[in-house]
Coordinates of C-alpha atoms (C1' of nucleotides) in Angstrom, one line a residue:
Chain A
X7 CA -0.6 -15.0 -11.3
X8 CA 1.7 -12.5 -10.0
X9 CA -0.9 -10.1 -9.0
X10 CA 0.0 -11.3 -5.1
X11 CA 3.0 -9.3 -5.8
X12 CA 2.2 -6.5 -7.7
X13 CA -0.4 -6.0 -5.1
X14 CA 1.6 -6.0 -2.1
X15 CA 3.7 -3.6 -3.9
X16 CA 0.0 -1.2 -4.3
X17 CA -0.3 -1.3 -0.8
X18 CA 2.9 -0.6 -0.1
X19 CA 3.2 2.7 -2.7
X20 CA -0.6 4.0 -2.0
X21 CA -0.3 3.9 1.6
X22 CA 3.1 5.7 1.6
X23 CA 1.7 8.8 -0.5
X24 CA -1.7 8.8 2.1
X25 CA 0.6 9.0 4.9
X26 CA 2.3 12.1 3.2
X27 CA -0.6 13.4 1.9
X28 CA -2.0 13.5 5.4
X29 CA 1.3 14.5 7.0
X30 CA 1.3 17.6 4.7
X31 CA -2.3 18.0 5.2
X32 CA -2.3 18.4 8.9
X33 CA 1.3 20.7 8.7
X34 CA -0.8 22.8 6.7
X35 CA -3.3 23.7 9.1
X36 CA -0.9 24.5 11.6
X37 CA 0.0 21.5 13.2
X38 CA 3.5 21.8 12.4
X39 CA 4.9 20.3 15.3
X40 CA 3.2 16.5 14.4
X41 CA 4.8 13.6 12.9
X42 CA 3.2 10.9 11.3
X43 CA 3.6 8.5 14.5
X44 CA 2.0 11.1 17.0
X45 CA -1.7 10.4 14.9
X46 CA -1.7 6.5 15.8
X47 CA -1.5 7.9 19.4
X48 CA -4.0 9.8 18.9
X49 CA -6.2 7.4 17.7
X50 CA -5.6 5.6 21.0
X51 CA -5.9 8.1 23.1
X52 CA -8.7 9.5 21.8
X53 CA -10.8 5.7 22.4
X54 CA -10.5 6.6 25.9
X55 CA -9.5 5.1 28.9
X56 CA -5.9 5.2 27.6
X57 CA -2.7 4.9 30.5
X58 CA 1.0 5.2 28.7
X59 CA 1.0 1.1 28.7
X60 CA -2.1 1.0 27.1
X61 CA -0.4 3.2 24.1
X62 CA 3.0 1.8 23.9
X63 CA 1.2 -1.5 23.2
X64 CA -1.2 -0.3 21.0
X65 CA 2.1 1.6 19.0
X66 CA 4.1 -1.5 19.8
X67 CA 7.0 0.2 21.4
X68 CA 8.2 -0.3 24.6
X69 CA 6.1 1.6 27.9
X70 CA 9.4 4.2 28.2
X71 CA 8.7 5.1 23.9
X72 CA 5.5 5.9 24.5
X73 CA 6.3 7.9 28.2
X74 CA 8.6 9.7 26.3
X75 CA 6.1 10.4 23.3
X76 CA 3.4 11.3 26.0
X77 CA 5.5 13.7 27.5
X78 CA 6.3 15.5 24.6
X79 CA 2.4 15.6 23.3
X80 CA 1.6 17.2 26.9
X81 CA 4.7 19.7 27.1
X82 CA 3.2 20.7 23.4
X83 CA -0.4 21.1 24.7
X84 CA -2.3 18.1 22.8
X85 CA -2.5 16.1 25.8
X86 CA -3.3 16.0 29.5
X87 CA -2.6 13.0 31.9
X88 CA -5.7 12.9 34.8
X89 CA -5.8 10.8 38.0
X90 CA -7.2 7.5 37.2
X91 CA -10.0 7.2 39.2
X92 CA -9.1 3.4 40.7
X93 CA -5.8 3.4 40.3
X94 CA -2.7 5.3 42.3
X95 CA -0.1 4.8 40.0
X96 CA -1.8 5.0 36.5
X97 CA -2.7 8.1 34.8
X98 CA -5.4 8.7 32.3
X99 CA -4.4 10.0 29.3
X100 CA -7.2 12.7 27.2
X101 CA -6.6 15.1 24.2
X102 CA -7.0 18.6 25.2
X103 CA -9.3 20.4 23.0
X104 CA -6.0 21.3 21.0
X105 CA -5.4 17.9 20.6
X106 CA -8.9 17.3 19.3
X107 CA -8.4 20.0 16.7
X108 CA -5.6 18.2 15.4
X109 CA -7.6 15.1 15.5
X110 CA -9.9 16.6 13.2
X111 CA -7.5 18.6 11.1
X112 CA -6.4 14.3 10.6
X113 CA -9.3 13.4 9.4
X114 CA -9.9 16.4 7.2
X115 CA -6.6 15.7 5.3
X116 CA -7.1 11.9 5.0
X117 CA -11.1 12.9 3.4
X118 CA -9.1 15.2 1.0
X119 CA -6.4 12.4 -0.3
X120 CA -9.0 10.0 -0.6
X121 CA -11.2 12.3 -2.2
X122 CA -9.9 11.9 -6.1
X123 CA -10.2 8.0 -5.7
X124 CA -14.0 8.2 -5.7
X125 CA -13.5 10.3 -8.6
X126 CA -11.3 8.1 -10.7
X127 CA -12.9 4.8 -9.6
X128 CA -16.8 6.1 -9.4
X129 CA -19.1 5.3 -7.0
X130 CA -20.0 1.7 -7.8
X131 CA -16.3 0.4 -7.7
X132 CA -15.7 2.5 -4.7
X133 CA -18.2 1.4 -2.5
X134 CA -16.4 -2.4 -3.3
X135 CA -13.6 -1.1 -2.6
X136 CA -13.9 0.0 0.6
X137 CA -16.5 -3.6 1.2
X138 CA -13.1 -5.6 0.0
X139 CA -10.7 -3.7 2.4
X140 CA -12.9 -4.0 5.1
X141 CA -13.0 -7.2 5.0
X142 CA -8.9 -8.0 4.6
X143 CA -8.7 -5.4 7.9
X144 CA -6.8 -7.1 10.5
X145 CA -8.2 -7.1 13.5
X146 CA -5.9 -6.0 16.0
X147 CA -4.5 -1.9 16.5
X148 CA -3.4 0.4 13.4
X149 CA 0.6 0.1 14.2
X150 CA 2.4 1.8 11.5
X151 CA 3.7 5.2 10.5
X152 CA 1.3 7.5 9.0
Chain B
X3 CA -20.2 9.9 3.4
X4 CA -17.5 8.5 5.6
X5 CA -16.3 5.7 3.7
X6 CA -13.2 7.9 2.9
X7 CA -12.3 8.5 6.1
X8 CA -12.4 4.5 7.2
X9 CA -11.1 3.8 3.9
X10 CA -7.7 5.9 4.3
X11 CA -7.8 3.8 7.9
X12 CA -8.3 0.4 6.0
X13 CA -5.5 1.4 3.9
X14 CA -2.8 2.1 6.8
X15 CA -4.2 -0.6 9.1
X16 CA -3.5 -3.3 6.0
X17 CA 0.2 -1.5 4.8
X18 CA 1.3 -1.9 8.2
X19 CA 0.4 -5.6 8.1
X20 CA 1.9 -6.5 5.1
X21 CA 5.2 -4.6 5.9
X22 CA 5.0 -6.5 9.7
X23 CA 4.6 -10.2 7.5
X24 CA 7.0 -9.4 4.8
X25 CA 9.5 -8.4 7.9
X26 CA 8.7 -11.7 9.7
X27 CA 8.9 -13.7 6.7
X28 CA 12.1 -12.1 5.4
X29 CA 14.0 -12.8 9.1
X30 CA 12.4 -16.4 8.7
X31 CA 14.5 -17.0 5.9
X32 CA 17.7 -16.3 7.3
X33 CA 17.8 -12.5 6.6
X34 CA 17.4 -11.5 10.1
X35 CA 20.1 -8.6 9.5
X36 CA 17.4 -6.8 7.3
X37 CA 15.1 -4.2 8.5
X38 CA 11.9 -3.2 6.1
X39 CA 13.7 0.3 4.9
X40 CA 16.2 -1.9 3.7
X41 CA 13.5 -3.7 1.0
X42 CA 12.9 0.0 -0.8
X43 CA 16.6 0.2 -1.5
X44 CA 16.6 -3.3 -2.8
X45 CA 13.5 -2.1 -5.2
X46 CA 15.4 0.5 -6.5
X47 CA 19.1 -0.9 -6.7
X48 CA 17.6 -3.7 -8.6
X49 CA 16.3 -1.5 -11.5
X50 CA 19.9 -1.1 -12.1
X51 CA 21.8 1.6 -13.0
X52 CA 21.4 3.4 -9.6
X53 CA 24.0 5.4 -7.7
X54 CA 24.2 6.5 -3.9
X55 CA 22.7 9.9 -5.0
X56 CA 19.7 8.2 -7.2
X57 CA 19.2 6.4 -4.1
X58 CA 18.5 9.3 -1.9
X59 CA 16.0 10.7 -4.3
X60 CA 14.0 7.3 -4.4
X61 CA 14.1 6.8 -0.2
X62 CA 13.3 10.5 0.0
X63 CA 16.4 10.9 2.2
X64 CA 19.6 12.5 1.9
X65 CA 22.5 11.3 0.1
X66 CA 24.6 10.9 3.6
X67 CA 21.9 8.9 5.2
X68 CA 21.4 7.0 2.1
X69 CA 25.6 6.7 1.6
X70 CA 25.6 4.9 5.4
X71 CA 22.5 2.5 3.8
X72 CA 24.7 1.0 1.0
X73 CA 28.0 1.4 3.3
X74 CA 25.5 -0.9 5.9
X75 CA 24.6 -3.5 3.2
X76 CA 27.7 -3.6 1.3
X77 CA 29.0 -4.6 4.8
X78 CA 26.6 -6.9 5.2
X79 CA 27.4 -8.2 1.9
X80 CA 24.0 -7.7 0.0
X81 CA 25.3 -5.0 -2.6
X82 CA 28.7 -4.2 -4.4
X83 CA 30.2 -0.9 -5.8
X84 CA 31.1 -1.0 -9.2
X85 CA 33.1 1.5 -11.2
X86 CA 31.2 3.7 -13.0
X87 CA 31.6 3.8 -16.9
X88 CA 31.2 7.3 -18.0
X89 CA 31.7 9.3 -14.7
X90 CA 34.8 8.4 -11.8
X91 CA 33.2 10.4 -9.7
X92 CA 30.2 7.7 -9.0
X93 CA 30.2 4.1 -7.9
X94 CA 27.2 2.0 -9.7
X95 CA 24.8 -0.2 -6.7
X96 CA 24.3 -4.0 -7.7
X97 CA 22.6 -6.0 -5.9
X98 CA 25.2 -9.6 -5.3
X99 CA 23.9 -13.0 -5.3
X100 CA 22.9 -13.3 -1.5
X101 CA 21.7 -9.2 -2.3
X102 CA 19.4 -11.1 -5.0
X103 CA 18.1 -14.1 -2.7
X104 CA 17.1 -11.8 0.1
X105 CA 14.7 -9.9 -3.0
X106 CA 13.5 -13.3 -3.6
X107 CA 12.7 -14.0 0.1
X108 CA 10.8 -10.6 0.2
X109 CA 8.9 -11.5 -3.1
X110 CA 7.3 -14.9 -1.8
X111 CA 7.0 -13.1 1.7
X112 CA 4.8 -10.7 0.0
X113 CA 2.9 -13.0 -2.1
X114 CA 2.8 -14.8 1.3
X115 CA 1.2 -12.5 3.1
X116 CA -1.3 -11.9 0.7
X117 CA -2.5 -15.1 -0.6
X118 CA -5.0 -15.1 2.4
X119 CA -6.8 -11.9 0.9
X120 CA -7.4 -14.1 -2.5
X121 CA -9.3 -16.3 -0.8
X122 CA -11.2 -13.8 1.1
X123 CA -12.2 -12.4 -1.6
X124 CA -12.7 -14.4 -4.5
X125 CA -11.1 -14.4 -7.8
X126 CA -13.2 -11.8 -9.6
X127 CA -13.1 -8.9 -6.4
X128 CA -9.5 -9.9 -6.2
X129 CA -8.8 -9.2 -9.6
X130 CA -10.6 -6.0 -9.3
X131 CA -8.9 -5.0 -6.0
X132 CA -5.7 -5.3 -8.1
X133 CA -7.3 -2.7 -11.2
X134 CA -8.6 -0.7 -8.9
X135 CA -5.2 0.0 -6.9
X136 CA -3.4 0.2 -9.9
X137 CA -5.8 2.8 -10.7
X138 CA -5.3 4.6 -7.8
X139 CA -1.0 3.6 -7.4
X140 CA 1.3 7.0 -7.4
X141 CA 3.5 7.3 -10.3
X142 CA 6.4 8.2 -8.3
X143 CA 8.6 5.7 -6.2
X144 CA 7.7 3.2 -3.5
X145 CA 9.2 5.0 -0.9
X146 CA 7.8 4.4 3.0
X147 CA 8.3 1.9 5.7
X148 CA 8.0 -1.8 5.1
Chain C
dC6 C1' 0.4 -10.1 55.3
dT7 C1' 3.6 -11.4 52.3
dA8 C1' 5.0 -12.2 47.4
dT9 C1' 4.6 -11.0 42.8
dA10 C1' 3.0 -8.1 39.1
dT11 C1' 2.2 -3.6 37.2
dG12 C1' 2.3 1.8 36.1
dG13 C1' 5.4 4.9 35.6
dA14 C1' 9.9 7.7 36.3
dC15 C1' 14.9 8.2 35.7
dA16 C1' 19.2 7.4 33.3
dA17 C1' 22.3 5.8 29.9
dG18 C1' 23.2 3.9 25.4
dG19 C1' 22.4 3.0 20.5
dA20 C1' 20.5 3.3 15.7
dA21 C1' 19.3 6.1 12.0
dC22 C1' 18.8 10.3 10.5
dT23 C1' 20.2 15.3 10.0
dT24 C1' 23.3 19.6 8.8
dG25 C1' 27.7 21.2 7.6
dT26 C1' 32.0 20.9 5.2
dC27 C1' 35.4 19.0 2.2
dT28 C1' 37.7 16.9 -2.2
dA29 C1' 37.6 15.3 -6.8
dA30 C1' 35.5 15.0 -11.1
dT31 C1' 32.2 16.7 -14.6
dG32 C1' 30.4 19.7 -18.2
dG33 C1' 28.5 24.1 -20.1
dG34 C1' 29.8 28.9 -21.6
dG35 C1' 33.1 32.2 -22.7
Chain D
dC17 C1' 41.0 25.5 -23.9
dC18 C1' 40.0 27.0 -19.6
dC19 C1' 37.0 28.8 -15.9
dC20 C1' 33.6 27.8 -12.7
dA21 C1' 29.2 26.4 -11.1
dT22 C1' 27.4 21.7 -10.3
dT23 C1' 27.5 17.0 -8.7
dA24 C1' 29.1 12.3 -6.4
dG25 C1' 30.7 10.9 -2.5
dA26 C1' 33.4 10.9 2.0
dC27 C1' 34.1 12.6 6.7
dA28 C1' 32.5 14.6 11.1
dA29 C1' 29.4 16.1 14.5
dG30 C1' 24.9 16.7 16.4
dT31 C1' 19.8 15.5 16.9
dT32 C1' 16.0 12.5 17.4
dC33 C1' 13.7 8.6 18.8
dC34 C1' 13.9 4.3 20.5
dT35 C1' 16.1 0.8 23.3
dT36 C1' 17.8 -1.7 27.8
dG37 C1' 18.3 -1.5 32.6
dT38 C1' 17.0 0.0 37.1
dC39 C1' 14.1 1.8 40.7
dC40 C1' 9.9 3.1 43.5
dA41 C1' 5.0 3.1 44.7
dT42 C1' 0.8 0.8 44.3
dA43 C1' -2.1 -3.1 43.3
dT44 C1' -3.6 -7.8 43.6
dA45 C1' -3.4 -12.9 44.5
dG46 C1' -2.8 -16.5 47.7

DNA sequence: CTATATGGACAAGGAACTTGTCTAATGGGG
DNA sequence: CCCCATTAGACAAGTTCCTTGTCCATATAG
């Protein structure tokens, strides 16, 4: 019966160590300069058609958080802001092709600590896995720290 | 082949969820003074025998930013300092009874927030979603953001 | 054309963490 | 029994990241 709570607890644990794990990951390969936060802006970002309101609510900060993280991603080389093409305030925001490397250097380390799950679960319970998860997603932006 | 890259995704998108609902349903209750780090101390000061230094180690901070924690809920009247038997160098956490209320608020918020995810599934898949994480849970402590 | 809303910049303040230093107590090895 | 390296915790200062508040330029509805 009290599975509800040792599984919000799971959660809780196995996402902290994949947020490490990936953090560690992506230090590794010479992305020193990233924190956890800066990848669920890159996930934005890199969906396109991204201006600095667009991020700050997809991070759920306010518009100056995410000016302020925008800023530093661009002074660091992972970002460029363009002209948006209809309007004259708004900038679009794009990963330069540093910032894609780092994108991928993300995904790399989050294969790797997801890796040894397929191995200690095998395939079959895996697959469900993944199937069950998919369908508890919520719907709405990936907010949190990795 | 990429199920391991959406399923590190699923994993983050659904922590960050939970920690948002056990938050919202903590505050509900009348512990609006509470932020989600707050829940890992409670975790570990509740396992008892814990001092500002074992605390630390288990939030993966260091001891002053873990000393201005306790100084921060003793204030706000959710843990004591007791004398230490063996050692008058250290102060012994406990959680008091309003310390022991607010873990109970967190507990149902959890079980809450994830009573939904039963009835998604099923009984059998939600049982298995359980094994399967605890499978897969870290040994070490709970340590990240709720 | 005017009124309101929106994107973004600028500035100041606050919350939570860090590093650095200090005192007092502990505990192992001569 | 006594050093002395180690450890618990307090105190102080600085950094980082986020907030609130304000402002201007542009966009959009009526």
């Amino acid at each position: 019966m009290d599975d509800a709570l040792a599984l919000s607890a799971l959660v809780l644990a196995l996402s902290g160590r994949l947020v490490q794990e990936i953090h560690d990951g992506v230090s590794r390969q010479g992305f020193g300069d990233l924190r956890p936060a800066h990848g669920f802006a890159f996930v934005r970002i890199s969906m396109g058609d991204a201006t600095t309101a667009d991020l700050a609510e997809h991070l759920g900060v306010t518009k100056q958080a995410a000016a302020q993280l925008v800023e530093e991603l661009v002074r660091k080389g992972y970002v460029e802001r363009r002209p948006h093409p209809r309007d004259a305030r708004a900038r679009l925001l794009a990963l330069t092709e540093t910032g894609w490397a780092a994108t991928r250097a993300a995904d790399q380390a989050a294969r790797a600590a997801v890796a040894p799950w397929r191995d200690l679960l095998g395939e079959a319970r895996f697959s469900e896995l993944v199937a069950d998860l998919t369908l508890l997603a919520p719907p709405g932006p990936i907010r949190p720290a990795w």
